[in-house]
Amino acid sequence: MKRVLPLLLALLLLAGCTKKIETQYYMMDTVMTFTLYGENAKEAERALSDRVAALEKVFSPTDAESELVTVNRAAGTSVQVSEDFASLLDACLAANTETEGAFDPTLGAVIDLWNKETVPSAEELSQCKVGCDAVRLEGTSLQTETGIELNFGAAAKGYASDCAKEILEENGIEHALLSLGGNVYAHGGKPNGEPWMVGVRDPNGDASEWLGVVQIKDGFLIASGDYERYFEQNGFRYHHILDPLIRTPAMSDLRECVIIGENGTRGDILSTALFVMGYDRAVEYWREHRDFEMILVREDNAVLVTEGISSAFTLTGEEYTLEVIE
Ligand code: AMP
Ligand code: MG
């Protein structure tokens, strides 16, 4: 296991008899902050950070030794994958169908082209092999067609947050707040019984600016937006969330999509997929399912919040208007 750049080391405090530990890492290409309270806080934190580091070894698209890169190199043959790999791929394949293609784990080759930070030609884009029908997963046996490149960038942090939740429960941690980049998991509220306050990023501001705050005791809050990663060419902004149908950055009328729910993998998948769908289809999707809550930030600066979360959300950004989705 290679732990990547531990930015700030463990801070162990005794608050009454509750031990608190707070750590920060750079893992899975993002800054992660873990705050845990409980007798077992130190052990739980270690298990948690070890688990996330191990998952990075599975899902990293850039580490030449990762399981993902190894599997992609073997495209065209049949391979055995780990339980974690199979479990996340299975969820992603199901999501591809469920989102009518808005979410696609086979976009790897297209993502690589856009990651060069220059606009690829239509020919380069059309040459990429994409499509979940070229992937067959049975248990942990995987068969992909030649040229298929898997990428879990839109779901792996959510999967890691589900694994983190399990570790907190196994270790009897009563209160914790974990931030895996744009993926937050709130566990048991604050030690004083109040909910955790989780900021919602202002897409018009810098990384430290919020447009609002959500009070949450237990659950996942996962955000995707066009501000996270992008490059500019000829005065146009090319962000990192792609519409699989046209293989270019999604021309969404949304700037940001936040999913609040009880499952990290699903939240991560949906935050990306509903961003791609755009406002109308995202609302339609929510009305059909209603097993999660969402906060959408539209390009006209309307903040649209589903009814189940509206009383827990406070809008602070002055240039925004608030509406409730029913
Ligand atoms: P997220 O920040 O969770 O929205 O994930 C965005 C990342 O997922 C991008 O940087 C790409 O690596 C990948 N990605 C982009 N568009 C899609 C898509 N439509 N389906 C699946 N993965 C995507
Ligand atoms: Mg996502």
mmCIF file of C-alpha atoms and ligand atoms in Angstrom:
data_model
loop_
_atom_site.group_PDB
_atom_site.id
_atom_site.type_symbol
_atom_site.label_atom_id
_atom_site.label_comp_id
_atom_site.label_asym_id
_atom_site.label_seq_id
_atom_site.Cartn_x
_atom_site.Cartn_y
_atom_site.Cartn_z
ATOM 1 C CA MET A 1 0.000 0.000 0.000
ATOM 2 C CA LYS A 2 1.317 3.408 -0.884
ATOM 3 C CA ARG A 3 -0.222 6.117 1.176
ATOM 4 C CA VAL A 4 -0.188 9.280 -0.871
ATOM 5 C CA LEU A 5 0.965 12.476 0.741
ATOM 6 C CA PRO A 6 -0.461 12.539 4.247
ATOM 7 C CA LEU A 7 -0.981 16.303 4.416
ATOM 8 C CA LEU A 8 -1.750 16.646 8.058
ATOM 9 C CA LEU A 9 -1.102 14.007 10.588
ATOM 10 C CA ALA A 10 -3.307 12.517 13.223
ATOM 11 C CA LEU A 11 -4.505 14.883 15.851
ATOM 12 C CA LEU A 12 -5.625 12.991 18.900
ATOM 13 C CA LEU A 13 -7.625 14.795 21.528
ATOM 14 C CA LEU A 14 -9.444 13.796 24.631
ATOM 15 C CA ALA A 15 -12.793 15.543 24.753
ATOM 16 C CA GLY A 16 -14.472 14.232 27.903
ATOM 17 C CA CYS A 17 -13.940 10.531 27.348
ATOM 18 C CA THR A 18 -14.596 10.688 23.620
ATOM 19 C CA LYS A 19 -11.475 10.392 21.565
ATOM 20 C CA LYS A 20 -11.366 12.482 18.426
ATOM 21 C CA ILE A 21 -9.094 11.890 15.500
ATOM 22 C CA GLU A 22 -8.810 14.107 12.445
ATOM 23 C CA THR A 23 -6.682 13.251 9.397
ATOM 24 C CA GLN A 24 -6.180 14.479 5.885
ATOM 25 C CA TYR A 25 -4.799 12.618 2.855
ATOM 26 C CA TYR A 26 -4.443 13.005 -0.856
ATOM 27 C CA MET A 27 -5.930 9.788 -2.235
ATOM 28 C CA MET A 28 -7.989 8.862 -5.320
ATOM 29 C CA ASP A 29 -6.909 12.122 -6.916
ATOM 30 C CA THR A 30 -8.574 14.281 -4.266
ATOM 31 C CA VAL A 31 -8.115 15.702 -0.763
ATOM 32 C CA MET A 32 -9.850 13.559 1.859
ATOM 33 C CA THR A 33 -10.600 14.625 5.426
ATOM 34 C CA PHE A 34 -11.685 12.143 8.092
ATOM 35 C CA THR A 35 -13.028 13.203 11.501
ATOM 36 C CA LEU A 36 -13.955 10.381 13.875
ATOM 37 C CA TYR A 37 -15.102 10.310 17.497
ATOM 38 C CA GLY A 38 -15.111 7.245 19.741
ATOM 39 C CA GLU A 39 -12.999 4.987 21.934
ATOM 40 C CA ASN A 40 -11.814 3.169 18.821
ATOM 41 C CA ALA A 41 -11.242 6.299 16.757
ATOM 42 C CA LYS A 42 -7.555 5.694 16.117
ATOM 43 C CA GLU A 43 -7.916 2.064 15.054
ATOM 44 C CA ALA A 44 -10.971 2.849 12.944
ATOM 45 C CA GLU A 45 -9.188 5.713 11.216
ATOM 46 C CA ARG A 46 -6.273 3.457 10.361
ATOM 47 C CA ALA A 47 -8.553 0.725 8.993
ATOM 48 C CA LEU A 48 -10.460 3.325 7.027
ATOM 49 C CA SER A 49 -7.474 5.032 5.445
ATOM 50 C CA ASP A 50 -5.867 1.655 4.662
ATOM 51 C CA ARG A 51 -9.081 0.530 2.966
ATOM 52 C CA VAL A 52 -9.335 3.673 0.826
ATOM 53 C CA ALA A 53 -5.656 3.360 -0.140
ATOM 54 C CA ALA A 54 -6.300 -0.264 -1.160
ATOM 55 C CA LEU A 55 -9.300 0.808 -3.230
ATOM 56 C CA GLU A 56 -7.130 3.377 -4.973
ATOM 57 C CA LYS A 57 -4.899 0.454 -6.006
ATOM 58 C CA VAL A 58 -7.964 -1.201 -7.528
ATOM 59 C CA PHE A 59 -9.628 1.714 -9.295
ATOM 60 C CA SER A 60 -6.876 4.182 -10.227
ATOM 61 C CA PRO A 61 -6.963 4.945 -13.970
ATOM 62 C CA THR A 62 -3.418 6.360 -13.900
ATOM 63 C CA ASP A 63 -1.426 3.931 -11.710
ATOM 64 C CA ALA A 64 0.140 1.482 -14.193
ATOM 65 C CA GLU A 65 -0.051 -1.217 -11.513
ATOM 66 C CA SER A 66 -3.700 -0.748 -10.565
ATOM 67 C CA GLU A 67 -6.191 -3.520 -11.145
ATOM 68 C CA LEU A 68 -8.178 -1.263 -13.476
ATOM 69 C CA VAL A 69 -5.197 -0.495 -15.720
ATOM 70 C CA THR A 70 -4.223 -4.187 -15.723
ATOM 71 C CA VAL A 71 -7.760 -5.212 -16.664
ATOM 72 C CA ASN A 72 -7.913 -2.573 -19.405
ATOM 73 C CA ARG A 73 -4.624 -3.852 -20.847
ATOM 74 C CA ALA A 74 -6.212 -7.300 -21.042
ATOM 75 C CA ALA A 75 -9.292 -6.101 -22.971
ATOM 76 C CA GLY A 76 -10.347 -8.720 -25.490
ATOM 77 C CA THR A 77 -9.658 -11.601 -23.114
ATOM 78 C CA SER A 78 -11.400 -13.103 -20.115
ATOM 79 C CA VAL A 79 -10.009 -12.196 -16.671
ATOM 80 C CA GLN A 80 -10.808 -12.716 -13.000
ATOM 81 C CA VAL A 81 -11.358 -9.499 -11.068
ATOM 82 C CA SER A 82 -11.460 -8.728 -7.339
ATOM 83 C CA GLU A 83 -14.715 -8.602 -5.366
ATOM 84 C CA ASP A 84 -14.461 -4.803 -5.149
ATOM 85 C CA PHE A 85 -13.928 -4.481 -8.888
ATOM 86 C CA ALA A 86 -16.820 -6.812 -9.712
ATOM 87 C CA SER A 87 -19.109 -5.158 -7.210
ATOM 88 C CA LEU A 88 -18.564 -1.622 -8.525
ATOM 89 C CA LEU A 89 -18.618 -2.678 -12.183
ATOM 90 C CA ASP A 90 -21.890 -4.505 -11.582
ATOM 91 C CA ALA A 91 -23.431 -1.346 -10.083
ATOM 92 C CA CYS A 92 -22.103 0.750 -12.984
ATOM 93 C CA LEU A 93 -23.469 -1.606 -15.651
ATOM 94 C CA ALA A 94 -26.889 -1.549 -13.979
ATOM 95 C CA ALA A 95 -26.697 2.246 -13.798
ATOM 96 C CA ASN A 96 -25.957 2.467 -17.509
ATOM 97 C CA THR A 97 -29.304 0.814 -18.254
ATOM 98 C CA GLU A 98 -31.170 2.655 -15.513
ATOM 99 C CA THR A 99 -29.950 6.077 -16.672
ATOM 100 C CA GLU A 100 -30.536 5.251 -20.349
ATOM 101 C CA GLY A 101 -26.852 5.638 -21.091
ATOM 102 C CA ALA A 102 -26.207 8.946 -19.272
ATOM 103 C CA PHE A 103 -23.790 7.055 -17.017
ATOM 104 C CA ASP A 104 -21.268 4.880 -18.825
ATOM 105 C CA PRO A 105 -18.290 3.048 -17.235
ATOM 106 C CA THR A 106 -16.825 2.264 -20.684
ATOM 107 C CA LEU A 107 -15.932 5.867 -21.534
ATOM 108 C CA GLY A 108 -12.259 5.334 -20.578
ATOM 109 C CA ALA A 109 -10.774 5.959 -24.031
ATOM 110 C CA VAL A 110 -12.882 9.105 -24.501
ATOM 111 C CA ILE A 111 -11.931 10.378 -21.023
ATOM 112 C CA ASP A 112 -8.232 9.871 -21.861
ATOM 113 C CA LEU A 113 -8.628 12.048 -24.971
ATOM 114 C CA TRP A 114 -10.311 14.894 -23.077
ATOM 115 C CA ASN A 115 -7.757 14.606 -20.251
ATOM 116 C CA LYS A 116 -5.109 15.824 -22.705
ATOM 117 C CA GLU A 117 -6.778 19.225 -22.223
ATOM 118 C CA THR A 118 -7.153 19.991 -25.883
ATOM 119 C CA VAL A 119 -10.316 19.444 -27.946
ATOM 120 C CA PRO A 120 -10.075 16.068 -29.698
ATOM 121 C CA SER A 121 -11.116 15.736 -33.347
ATOM 122 C CA ALA A 122 -14.434 14.109 -34.259
ATOM 123 C CA GLU A 123 -12.445 11.319 -35.864
ATOM 124 C CA GLU A 124 -10.413 10.614 -32.721
ATOM 125 C CA LEU A 125 -13.616 10.548 -30.678
ATOM 126 C CA SER A 126 -15.436 8.236 -33.051
ATOM 127 C CA GLN A 127 -12.517 5.784 -33.054
ATOM 128 C CA CYS A 128 -12.894 5.144 -29.306
ATOM 129 C CA LYS A 129 -14.636 1.903 -28.487
ATOM 130 C CA VAL A 130 -17.451 2.523 -26.010
ATOM 131 C CA GLY A 131 -20.474 0.518 -24.908
ATOM 132 C CA CYS A 132 -21.648 -1.677 -22.044
ATOM 133 C CA ASP A 133 -22.817 -4.337 -24.491
ATOM 134 C CA ALA A 134 -19.101 -5.085 -25.038
ATOM 135 C CA VAL A 135 -18.684 -5.984 -21.335
ATOM 136 C CA ARG A 136 -19.797 -9.285 -19.803
ATOM 137 C CA LEU A 137 -19.499 -9.783 -16.050
ATOM 138 C CA GLU A 138 -20.468 -13.045 -14.369
ATOM 139 C CA GLY A 139 -19.549 -13.134 -10.687
ATOM 140 C CA THR A 140 -15.894 -12.138 -10.780
ATOM 141 C CA SER A 141 -15.296 -13.308 -14.381
ATOM 142 C CA LEU A 142 -15.010 -10.431 -16.767
ATOM 143 C CA GLN A 143 -14.903 -10.525 -20.539
ATOM 144 C CA THR A 144 -14.523 -7.316 -22.511
ATOM 145 C CA GLU A 145 -14.122 -6.739 -26.222
ATOM 146 C CA THR A 146 -10.836 -5.453 -27.616
ATOM 147 C CA GLY A 147 -10.468 -1.692 -27.242
ATOM 148 C CA ILE A 148 -12.861 -1.338 -24.301
ATOM 149 C CA GLU A 149 -11.434 0.835 -21.555
ATOM 150 C CA LEU A 150 -13.274 0.945 -18.252
ATOM 151 C CA ASN A 151 -13.156 4.032 -16.024
ATOM 152 C CA PHE A 152 -14.738 4.372 -12.574
ATOM 153 C CA GLY A 153 -13.907 8.040 -11.998
ATOM 154 C CA ALA A 154 -17.570 8.934 -11.513
ATOM 155 C CA ALA A 155 -18.312 6.194 -8.975
ATOM 156 C CA ALA A 156 -15.177 4.947 -7.173
ATOM 157 C CA LYS A 157 -15.180 7.612 -4.435
ATOM 158 C CA GLY A 158 -18.819 6.859 -3.708
ATOM 159 C CA TYR A 159 -17.981 3.151 -3.468
ATOM 160 C CA ALA A 160 -15.090 4.023 -1.139
ATOM 161 C CA SER A 161 -17.482 6.013 1.060
ATOM 162 C CA ASP A 162 -19.784 2.975 1.341
ATOM 163 C CA CYS A 163 -16.785 0.881 2.437
ATOM 164 C CA ALA A 164 -15.836 3.622 4.915
ATOM 165 C CA LYS A 165 -19.314 3.524 6.421
ATOM 166 C CA GLU A 166 -18.967 -0.235 7.003
ATOM 167 C CA ILE A 167 -15.651 0.262 8.778
ATOM 168 C CA LEU A 168 -17.115 2.928 11.086
ATOM 169 C CA GLU A 169 -19.947 0.564 11.989
ATOM 170 C CA GLU A 170 -17.641 -2.416 12.553
ATOM 171 C CA ASN A 171 -15.533 -0.301 14.905
ATOM 172 C CA GLY A 172 -18.458 1.083 16.865
ATOM 173 C CA ILE A 173 -17.773 4.692 15.883
ATOM 174 C CA GLU A 174 -20.745 6.810 16.930
ATOM 175 C CA HIS A 175 -19.934 10.145 15.311
ATOM 176 C CA ALA A 176 -17.911 10.901 12.195
ATOM 177 C CA LEU A 177 -17.728 13.160 9.189
ATOM 178 C CA LEU A 178 -15.795 11.910 6.185
ATOM 179 C CA SER A 179 -15.071 13.968 3.112
ATOM 180 C CA LEU A 180 -13.707 12.154 0.072
ATOM 181 C CA GLY A 181 -13.413 15.119 -2.261
ATOM 182 C CA GLY A 182 -16.955 16.029 -3.317
ATOM 183 C CA ASN A 183 -18.262 12.917 -1.552
ATOM 184 C CA VAL A 184 -19.276 13.438 2.066
ATOM 185 C CA TYR A 185 -20.481 10.783 4.501
ATOM 186 C CA ALA A 186 -22.083 11.972 7.745
ATOM 187 C CA HIS A 187 -22.312 9.418 10.552
ATOM 188 C CA GLY A 188 -24.333 9.852 13.729
ATOM 189 C CA GLY A 189 -24.335 13.663 13.826
ATOM 190 C CA LYS A 190 -21.968 15.695 16.011
ATOM 191 C CA PRO A 191 -21.063 14.382 19.484
ATOM 192 C CA ASN A 192 -23.322 17.090 21.004
ATOM 193 C CA GLY A 193 -26.321 15.643 19.173
ATOM 194 C CA GLU A 194 -26.527 18.357 16.520
ATOM 195 C CA PRO A 195 -26.440 17.498 12.814
ATOM 196 C CA TRP A 196 -23.290 17.945 10.770
ATOM 197 C CA MET A 197 -23.280 21.054 8.566
ATOM 198 C CA VAL A 198 -22.137 20.260 5.039
ATOM 199 C CA GLY A 199 -21.440 23.058 2.587
ATOM 200 C CA VAL A 200 -22.688 23.025 -1.005
ATOM 201 C CA ARG A 201 -20.062 24.440 -3.335
ATOM 202 C CA ASP A 202 -20.802 27.694 -5.189
ATOM 203 C CA PRO A 203 -20.105 26.866 -8.874
ATOM 204 C CA ASN A 204 -19.430 30.546 -9.521
ATOM 205 C CA GLY A 205 -16.931 30.838 -6.669
ATOM 206 C CA ASP A 206 -13.615 29.280 -5.755
ATOM 207 C CA ALA A 207 -13.157 25.992 -3.884
ATOM 208 C CA SER A 208 -13.798 27.581 -0.485
ATOM 209 C CA GLU A 209 -17.085 29.264 -1.409
ATOM 210 C CA TRP A 210 -20.490 27.804 -0.618
ATOM 211 C CA LEU A 211 -23.920 28.726 -1.888
ATOM 212 C CA GLY A 212 -25.651 26.959 0.938
ATOM 213 C CA VAL A 213 -25.430 24.467 3.722
ATOM 214 C CA VAL A 214 -27.190 21.171 4.465
ATOM 215 C CA GLN A 215 -27.787 19.885 7.985
ATOM 216 C CA ILE A 216 -27.344 16.144 7.979
ATOM 217 C CA LYS A 217 -26.979 13.572 10.770
ATOM 218 C CA ASP A 218 -26.594 10.393 8.756
ATOM 219 C CA GLY A 219 -26.169 9.938 5.051
ATOM 220 C CA PHE A 220 -24.176 10.632 1.921
ATOM 221 C CA LEU A 221 -23.996 13.980 0.174
ATOM 222 C CA ILE A 222 -22.292 13.770 -3.187
ATOM 223 C CA ALA A 223 -21.706 16.604 -5.641
ATOM 224 C CA SER A 224 -20.732 16.803 -9.308
ATOM 225 C CA GLY A 225 -20.221 20.026 -11.178
ATOM 226 C CA ASP A 226 -18.626 21.742 -14.143
ATOM 227 C CA TYR A 227 -16.294 23.683 -11.806
ATOM 228 C CA GLU A 228 -14.418 20.605 -10.576
ATOM 229 C CA ARG A 229 -12.173 19.986 -13.553
ATOM 230 C CA TYR A 230 -12.056 21.811 -16.868
ATOM 231 C CA PHE A 231 -9.847 23.510 -19.441
ATOM 232 C CA GLU A 232 -10.461 26.485 -21.698
ATOM 233 C CA GLN A 233 -9.859 26.665 -25.429
ATOM 234 C CA ASN A 234 -10.869 29.525 -27.767
ATOM 235 C CA GLY A 235 -12.803 31.158 -24.931
ATOM 236 C CA PHE A 236 -14.919 28.070 -24.347
ATOM 237 C CA ARG A 237 -14.931 26.001 -21.184
ATOM 238 C CA TYR A 238 -14.650 22.217 -21.522
ATOM 239 C CA HIS A 239 -15.570 20.477 -18.263
ATOM 240 C CA HIS A 240 -15.004 16.839 -17.327
ATOM 241 C CA ILE A 241 -18.528 15.413 -17.236
ATOM 242 C CA LEU A 242 -19.182 13.798 -20.600
ATOM 243 C CA ASP A 243 -22.359 13.028 -22.472
ATOM 244 C CA PRO A 244 -21.704 9.441 -23.626
ATOM 245 C CA LEU A 245 -24.024 9.878 -26.594
ATOM 246 C CA ILE A 246 -21.945 12.614 -28.222
ATOM 247 C CA ARG A 247 -18.655 11.962 -26.353
ATOM 248 C CA THR A 248 -18.181 15.637 -25.506
ATOM 249 C CA PRO A 249 -18.668 17.594 -22.259
ATOM 250 C CA ALA A 250 -22.375 17.429 -21.446
ATOM 251 C CA MET A 251 -24.213 20.509 -22.678
ATOM 252 C CA SER A 252 -26.229 20.543 -19.510
ATOM 253 C CA ASP A 253 -28.289 23.440 -18.207
ATOM 254 C CA LEU A 254 -27.006 22.408 -14.762
ATOM 255 C CA ARG A 255 -23.837 23.731 -13.140
ATOM 256 C CA GLU A 256 -23.978 21.353 -10.205
ATOM 257 C CA CYS A 257 -25.892 18.307 -9.052
ATOM 258 C CA VAL A 258 -25.868 17.193 -5.408
ATOM 259 C CA ILE A 259 -27.384 13.850 -4.387
ATOM 260 C CA ILE A 260 -28.286 13.133 -0.767
ATOM 261 C CA GLY A 261 -29.096 9.542 0.093
ATOM 262 C CA GLU A 262 -28.275 6.358 1.916
ATOM 263 C CA ASN A 263 -25.876 4.801 -0.561
ATOM 264 C CA GLY A 264 -22.567 6.347 -1.599
ATOM 265 C CA THR A 265 -22.084 4.416 -4.847
ATOM 266 C CA ARG A 266 -25.557 5.275 -6.070
ATOM 267 C CA GLY A 267 -25.141 8.901 -4.988
ATOM 268 C CA ASP A 268 -21.879 9.223 -6.911
ATOM 269 C CA ILE A 269 -23.346 7.575 -10.001
ATOM 270 C CA LEU A 270 -26.453 9.746 -9.910
ATOM 271 C CA SER A 271 -24.621 13.009 -9.271
ATOM 272 C CA THR A 272 -22.804 12.469 -12.573
ATOM 273 C CA ALA A 273 -25.718 10.957 -14.504
ATOM 274 C CA LEU A 274 -28.293 13.577 -13.508
ATOM 275 C CA PHE A 275 -25.840 16.350 -14.378
ATOM 276 C CA VAL A 276 -25.589 14.835 -17.871
ATOM 277 C CA MET A 277 -29.385 14.516 -18.138
ATOM 278 C CA GLY A 278 -29.965 18.202 -17.401
ATOM 279 C CA TYR A 279 -32.727 19.787 -15.347
ATOM 280 C CA ASP A 280 -35.908 18.374 -16.928
ATOM 281 C CA ARG A 281 -34.756 14.777 -17.152
ATOM 282 C CA ALA A 282 -33.158 14.912 -13.690
ATOM 283 C CA VAL A 283 -36.455 16.016 -12.137
ATOM 284 C CA GLU A 284 -38.313 13.346 -14.089
ATOM 285 C CA TYR A 285 -35.840 10.736 -12.843
ATOM 286 C CA TRP A 286 -36.284 11.895 -9.240
ATOM 287 C CA ARG A 287 -40.075 11.797 -9.520
ATOM 288 C CA GLU A 288 -39.917 8.231 -10.820
ATOM 289 C CA HIS A 289 -37.624 7.010 -8.027
ATOM 290 C CA ARG A 290 -37.999 9.298 -4.962
ATOM 291 C CA ASP A 291 -35.481 7.218 -2.977
ATOM 292 C CA PHE A 292 -32.934 10.052 -2.771
ATOM 293 C CA GLU A 293 -32.944 13.833 -2.416
ATOM 294 C CA MET A 294 -31.157 16.312 -4.640
ATOM 295 C CA ILE A 295 -30.022 19.902 -4.942
ATOM 296 C CA LEU A 296 -29.641 21.179 -8.511
ATOM 297 C CA VAL A 297 -27.932 24.418 -9.424
ATOM 298 C CA ARG A 298 -29.125 25.612 -12.821
ATOM 299 C CA GLU A 299 -27.185 27.930 -15.108
ATOM 300 C CA ASP A 300 -29.786 30.675 -14.500
ATOM 301 C CA ASN A 301 -28.726 30.644 -10.808
ATOM 302 C CA ALA A 302 -31.850 28.856 -9.622
ATOM 303 C CA VAL A 303 -31.176 26.409 -6.795
ATOM 304 C CA LEU A 304 -33.777 23.637 -6.904
ATOM 305 C CA VAL A 305 -34.160 21.434 -3.874
ATOM 306 C CA THR A 306 -36.358 18.315 -3.528
ATOM 307 C CA GLU A 307 -38.987 18.567 -0.835
ATOM 308 C CA GLY A 308 -37.510 15.934 1.514
ATOM 309 C CA ILE A 309 -34.324 17.952 2.048
ATOM 310 C CA SER A 310 -35.692 21.491 1.739
ATOM 311 C CA SER A 311 -36.082 22.099 5.485
ATOM 312 C CA ALA A 312 -32.480 20.958 6.096
ATOM 313 C CA PHE A 313 -31.037 23.267 3.416
ATOM 314 C CA THR A 314 -30.171 26.934 3.933
ATOM 315 C CA LEU A 315 -29.352 29.090 0.934
ATOM 316 C CA THR A 316 -26.627 31.637 1.644
ATOM 317 C CA GLY A 317 -25.486 32.671 -1.851
ATOM 318 C CA GLU A 318 -27.045 36.066 -2.568
ATOM 319 C CA GLU A 319 -27.156 35.780 -6.353
ATOM 320 C CA TYR A 320 -29.223 32.587 -6.210
ATOM 321 C CA THR A 321 -32.968 31.951 -5.980
ATOM 322 C CA LEU A 322 -34.471 28.945 -4.238
ATOM 323 C CA GLU A 323 -37.279 26.672 -5.426
ATOM 324 C CA VAL A 324 -38.633 23.411 -4.059
ATOM 325 C CA ILE A 325 -39.191 20.412 -6.373
ATOM 326 C CA GLU A 326 -42.286 18.379 -5.467
HETATM 327 P P1 AMP B 1 -17.918 12.959 -10.934
HETATM 328 O O1 AMP B 1 -17.009 13.995 -10.390
HETATM 329 O O2 AMP B 1 -18.351 11.922 -9.949
HETATM 330 O O3 AMP B 1 -19.092 13.542 -11.661
HETATM 331 O O4 AMP B 1 -17.099 12.098 -12.009
HETATM 332 C C1 AMP B 1 -16.562 12.709 -13.143
HETATM 333 C C2 AMP B 1 -15.525 11.792 -13.749
HETATM 334 O O5 AMP B 1 -16.147 10.587 -14.212
HETATM 335 C C3 AMP B 1 -14.845 12.392 -14.969
HETATM 336 O O6 AMP B 1 -13.635 13.017 -14.609
HETATM 337 C C4 AMP B 1 -14.613 11.177 -15.863
HETATM 338 O O7 AMP B 1 -13.444 10.499 -15.471
HETATM 339 C C5 AMP B 1 -15.792 10.280 -15.554
HETATM 340 N N1 AMP B 1 -16.984 10.534 -16.372
HETATM 341 C C6 AMP B 1 -17.312 11.671 -17.064
HETATM 342 N N2 AMP B 1 -18.516 11.578 -17.634
HETATM 343 C C7 AMP B 1 -18.995 10.347 -17.304
HETATM 344 C C8 AMP B 1 -20.216 9.655 -17.601
HETATM 345 N N3 AMP B 1 -21.179 10.214 -18.324
HETATM 346 N N4 AMP B 1 -20.362 8.399 -17.100
HETATM 347 C C9 AMP B 1 -19.394 7.829 -16.365
HETATM 348 N N5 AMP B 1 -18.230 8.416 -16.052
HETATM 349 C C10 AMP B 1 -18.021 9.672 -16.512
HETATM 350 MG MG MG B 2 -20.080 10.849 -9.639
#
